[in-house]
PDB file of C-alpha atoms in Angstrom:
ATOM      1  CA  UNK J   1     -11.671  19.221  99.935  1.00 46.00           C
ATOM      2  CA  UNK J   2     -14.441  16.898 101.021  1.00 47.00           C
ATOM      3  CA  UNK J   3     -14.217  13.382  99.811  1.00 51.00           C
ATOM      4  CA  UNK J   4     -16.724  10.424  99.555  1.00 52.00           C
ATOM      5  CA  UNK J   5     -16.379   8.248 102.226  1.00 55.00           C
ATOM      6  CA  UNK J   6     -18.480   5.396 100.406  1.00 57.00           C
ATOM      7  CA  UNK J   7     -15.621   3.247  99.375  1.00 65.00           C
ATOM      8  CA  UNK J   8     -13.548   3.597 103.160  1.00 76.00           C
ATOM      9  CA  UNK J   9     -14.110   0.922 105.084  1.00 84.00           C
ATOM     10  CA  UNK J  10     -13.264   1.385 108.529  1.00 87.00           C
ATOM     11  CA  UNK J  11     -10.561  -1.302 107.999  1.00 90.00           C
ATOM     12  CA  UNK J  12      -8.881   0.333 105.755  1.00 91.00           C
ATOM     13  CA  UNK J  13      -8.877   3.791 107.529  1.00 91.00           C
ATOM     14  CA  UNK J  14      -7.436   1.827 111.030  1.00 92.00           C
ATOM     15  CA  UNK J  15      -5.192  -0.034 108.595  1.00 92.00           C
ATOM     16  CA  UNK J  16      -3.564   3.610 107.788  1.00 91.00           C
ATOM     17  CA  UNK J  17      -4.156   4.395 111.316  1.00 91.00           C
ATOM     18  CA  UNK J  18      -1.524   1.869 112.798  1.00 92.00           C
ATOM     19  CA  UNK J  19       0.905   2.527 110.235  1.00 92.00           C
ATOM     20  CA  UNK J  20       0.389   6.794 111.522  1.00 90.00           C
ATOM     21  CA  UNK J  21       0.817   5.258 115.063  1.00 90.00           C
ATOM     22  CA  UNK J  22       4.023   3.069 114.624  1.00 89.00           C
ATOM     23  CA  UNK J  23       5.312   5.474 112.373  1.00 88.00           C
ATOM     24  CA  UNK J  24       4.867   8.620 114.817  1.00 84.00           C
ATOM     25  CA  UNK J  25       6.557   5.991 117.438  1.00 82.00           C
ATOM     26  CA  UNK J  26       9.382   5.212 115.691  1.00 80.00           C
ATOM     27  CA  UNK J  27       9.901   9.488 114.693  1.00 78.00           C
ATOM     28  CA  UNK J  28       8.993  10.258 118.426  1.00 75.00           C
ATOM     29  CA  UNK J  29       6.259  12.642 117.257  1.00 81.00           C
ATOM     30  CA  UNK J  30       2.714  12.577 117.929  1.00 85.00           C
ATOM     31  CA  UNK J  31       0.399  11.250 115.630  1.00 88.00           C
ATOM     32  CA  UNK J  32      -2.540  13.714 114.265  1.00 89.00           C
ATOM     33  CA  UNK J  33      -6.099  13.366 112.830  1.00 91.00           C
ATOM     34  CA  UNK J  34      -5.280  15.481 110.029  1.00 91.00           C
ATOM     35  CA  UNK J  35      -2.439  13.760 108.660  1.00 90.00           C
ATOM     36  CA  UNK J  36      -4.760  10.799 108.682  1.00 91.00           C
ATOM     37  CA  UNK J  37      -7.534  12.412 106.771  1.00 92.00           C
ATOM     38  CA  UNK J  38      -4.681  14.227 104.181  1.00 92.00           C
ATOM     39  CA  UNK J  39      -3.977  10.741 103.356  1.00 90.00           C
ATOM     40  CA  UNK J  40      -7.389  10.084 102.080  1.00 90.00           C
ATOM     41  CA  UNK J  41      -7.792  13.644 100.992  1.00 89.00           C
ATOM     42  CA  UNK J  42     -10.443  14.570 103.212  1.00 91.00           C
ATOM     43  CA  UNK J  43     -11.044  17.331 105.768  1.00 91.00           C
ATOM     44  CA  UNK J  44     -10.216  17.127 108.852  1.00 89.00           C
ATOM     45  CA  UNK J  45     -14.046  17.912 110.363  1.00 91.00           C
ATOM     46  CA  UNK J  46     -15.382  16.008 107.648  1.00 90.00           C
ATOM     47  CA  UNK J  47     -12.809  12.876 108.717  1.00 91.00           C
ATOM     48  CA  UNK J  48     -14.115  13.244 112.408  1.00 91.00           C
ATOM     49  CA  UNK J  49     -17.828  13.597 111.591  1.00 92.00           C
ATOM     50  CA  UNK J  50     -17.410   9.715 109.509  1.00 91.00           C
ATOM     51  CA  UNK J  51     -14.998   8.407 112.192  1.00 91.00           C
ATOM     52  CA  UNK J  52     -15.159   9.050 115.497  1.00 91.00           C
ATOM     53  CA  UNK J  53     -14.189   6.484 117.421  1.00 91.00           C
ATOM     54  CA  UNK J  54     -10.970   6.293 115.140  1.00 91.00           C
ATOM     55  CA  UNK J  55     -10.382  10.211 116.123  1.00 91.00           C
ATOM     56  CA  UNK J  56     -10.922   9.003 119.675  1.00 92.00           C
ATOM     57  CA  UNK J  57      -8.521   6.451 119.273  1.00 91.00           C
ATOM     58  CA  UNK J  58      -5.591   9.001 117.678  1.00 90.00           C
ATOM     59  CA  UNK J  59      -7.011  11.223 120.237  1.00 88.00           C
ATOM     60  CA  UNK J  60      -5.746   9.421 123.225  1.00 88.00           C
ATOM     61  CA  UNK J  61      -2.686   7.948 121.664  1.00 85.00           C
ATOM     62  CA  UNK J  62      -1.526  11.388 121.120  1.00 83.00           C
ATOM     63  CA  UNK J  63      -2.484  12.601 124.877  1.00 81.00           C
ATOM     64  CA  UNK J  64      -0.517   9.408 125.796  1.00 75.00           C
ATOM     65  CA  UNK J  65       2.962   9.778 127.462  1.00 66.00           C
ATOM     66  CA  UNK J  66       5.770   9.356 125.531  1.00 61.00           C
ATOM     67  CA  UNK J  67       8.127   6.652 126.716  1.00 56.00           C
ATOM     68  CA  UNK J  68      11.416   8.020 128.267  1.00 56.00           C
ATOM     69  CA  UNK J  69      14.071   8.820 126.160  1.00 53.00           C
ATOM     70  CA  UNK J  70      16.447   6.159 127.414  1.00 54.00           C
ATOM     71  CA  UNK J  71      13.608   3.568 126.296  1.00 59.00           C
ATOM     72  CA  UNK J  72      12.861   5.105 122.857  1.00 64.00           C
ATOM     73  CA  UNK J  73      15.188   4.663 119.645  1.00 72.00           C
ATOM     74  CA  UNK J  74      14.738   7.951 117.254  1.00 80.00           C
ATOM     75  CA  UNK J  75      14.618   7.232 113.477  1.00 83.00           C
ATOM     76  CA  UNK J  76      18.097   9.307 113.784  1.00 87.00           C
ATOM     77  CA  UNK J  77      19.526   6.912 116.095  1.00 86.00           C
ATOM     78  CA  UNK J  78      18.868   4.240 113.858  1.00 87.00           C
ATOM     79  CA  UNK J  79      20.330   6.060 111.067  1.00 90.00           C
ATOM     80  CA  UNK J  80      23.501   6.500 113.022  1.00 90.00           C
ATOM     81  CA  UNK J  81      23.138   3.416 114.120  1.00 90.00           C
ATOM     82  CA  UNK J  82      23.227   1.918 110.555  1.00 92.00           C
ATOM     83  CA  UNK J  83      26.102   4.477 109.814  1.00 94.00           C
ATOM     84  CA  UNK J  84      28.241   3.313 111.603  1.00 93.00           C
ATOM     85  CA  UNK J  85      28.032  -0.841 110.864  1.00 93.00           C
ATOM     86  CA  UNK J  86      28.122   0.511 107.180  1.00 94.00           C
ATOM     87  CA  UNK J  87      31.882   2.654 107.604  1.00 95.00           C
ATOM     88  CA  UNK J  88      32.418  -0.519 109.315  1.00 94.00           C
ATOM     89  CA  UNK J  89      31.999  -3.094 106.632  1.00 94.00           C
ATOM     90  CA  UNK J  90      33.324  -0.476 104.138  1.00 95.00           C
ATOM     91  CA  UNK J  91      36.593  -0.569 105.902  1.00 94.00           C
ATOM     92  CA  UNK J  92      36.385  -4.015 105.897  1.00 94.00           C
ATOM     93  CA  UNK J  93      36.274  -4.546 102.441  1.00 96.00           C
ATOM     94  CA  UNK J  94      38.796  -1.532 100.919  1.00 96.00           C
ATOM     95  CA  UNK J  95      41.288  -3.649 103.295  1.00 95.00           C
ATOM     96  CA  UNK J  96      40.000  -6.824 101.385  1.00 96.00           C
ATOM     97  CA  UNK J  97      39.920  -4.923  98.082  1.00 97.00           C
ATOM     98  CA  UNK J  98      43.849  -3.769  98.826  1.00 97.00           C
ATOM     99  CA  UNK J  99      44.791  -7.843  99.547  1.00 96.00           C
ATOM    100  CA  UNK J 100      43.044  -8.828  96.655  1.00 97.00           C
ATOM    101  CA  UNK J 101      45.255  -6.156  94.760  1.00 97.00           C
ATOM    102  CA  UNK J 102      48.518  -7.706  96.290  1.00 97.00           C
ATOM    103  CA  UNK J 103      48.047 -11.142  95.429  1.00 98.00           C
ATOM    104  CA  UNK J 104      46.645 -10.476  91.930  1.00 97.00           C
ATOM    105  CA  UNK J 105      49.969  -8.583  91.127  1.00 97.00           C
ATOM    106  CA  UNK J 106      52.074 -11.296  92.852  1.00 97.00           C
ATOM    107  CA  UNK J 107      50.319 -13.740  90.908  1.00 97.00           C
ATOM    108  CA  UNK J 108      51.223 -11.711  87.908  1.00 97.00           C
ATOM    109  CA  UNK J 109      54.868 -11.095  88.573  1.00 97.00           C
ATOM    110  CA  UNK J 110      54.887 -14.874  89.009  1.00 97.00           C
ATOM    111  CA  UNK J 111      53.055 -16.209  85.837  1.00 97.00           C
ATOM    112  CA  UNK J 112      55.500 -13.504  83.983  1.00 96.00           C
ATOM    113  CA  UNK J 113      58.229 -15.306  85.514  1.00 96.00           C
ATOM    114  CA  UNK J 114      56.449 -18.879  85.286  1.00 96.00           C
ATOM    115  CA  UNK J 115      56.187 -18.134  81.042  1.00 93.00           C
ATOM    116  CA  UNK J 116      59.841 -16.737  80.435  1.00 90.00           C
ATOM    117  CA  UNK J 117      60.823 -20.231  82.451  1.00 92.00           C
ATOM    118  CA  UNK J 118      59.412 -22.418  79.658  1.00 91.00           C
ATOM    119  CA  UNK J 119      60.183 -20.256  76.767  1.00 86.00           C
ATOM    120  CA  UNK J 120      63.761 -20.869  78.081  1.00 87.00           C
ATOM    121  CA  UNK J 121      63.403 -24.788  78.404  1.00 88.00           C
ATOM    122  CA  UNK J 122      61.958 -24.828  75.369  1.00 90.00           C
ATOM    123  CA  UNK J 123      64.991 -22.668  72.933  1.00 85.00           C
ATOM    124  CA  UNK J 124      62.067 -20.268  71.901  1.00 73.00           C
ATOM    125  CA  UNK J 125      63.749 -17.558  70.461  1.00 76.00           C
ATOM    126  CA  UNK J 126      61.434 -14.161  70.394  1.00 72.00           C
ATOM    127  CA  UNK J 127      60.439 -12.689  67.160  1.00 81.00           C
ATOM    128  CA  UNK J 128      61.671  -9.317  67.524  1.00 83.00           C
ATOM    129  CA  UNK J 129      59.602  -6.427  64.776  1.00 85.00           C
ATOM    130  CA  UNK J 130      63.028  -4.998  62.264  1.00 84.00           C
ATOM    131  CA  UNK J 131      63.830  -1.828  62.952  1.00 81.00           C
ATOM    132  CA  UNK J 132      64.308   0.294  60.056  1.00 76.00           C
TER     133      UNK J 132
END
């Protein structure tokens, strides 16, 4: 499962790095080494032997305490979060949706009404089909 490490650059491994950390912030978990060297398919020894100070780094962030609760907002909360303003501008617009209904079947009770008018004023009499 070893990997070359010739084409990682540091910058690119503490690129992926920051993304574990602010990813394992916003989840509320703690961020690993070995999820860091899965991502570019290495071993985990072999990941620490070619970057140590990076495992240091991950190291203390996970050792680190988490902020309290109160502070913290959980991928779920943000999901419910989002829930919720979506029912809300669902609502919203079936209540829109059922006004738009209304008017567009007043509008064509009245355009019914509007085109018998000037057949009146006009003496059009209807072609009606013969019935056999």
């Amino acid at each position: 499962m070893t990997a070359q490490t010739d084409f990682l650059s540091e910058r690119r491994v503490r690129q992926a790095m920051e993304e574990l950390l602010r990813r394992a912030e916003e989840t509320g978990q703690r961020p690993s080494v070995l999820a860091l060297a899965r991502r570019f398919s290495m071993s985990n020894t072999t990941f620490r032997r070619y970057f140590p100070d990076i495992t240091r780094e991950i190291g203390q962030a996970r050792s680190a305490e988490p902020p309290a609760q109160g502070e913290r907002t959980t991928a779920y909360d943000k999901l419910v979060a989002r829930n919720a303003r979506l029912k809300r501008v669902n609502s919203e617009q079936q209540a829109q949706l059922r006004l738009a209904a209304a008017e567009i079947q007043r509008l064509a009770l009245l355009n019914a009404k509007l085109l018998g008018d000037l057949e009146e004023a006009r003496n059009v009499t209807p072609i009606r089909p013969r019935v056999r």
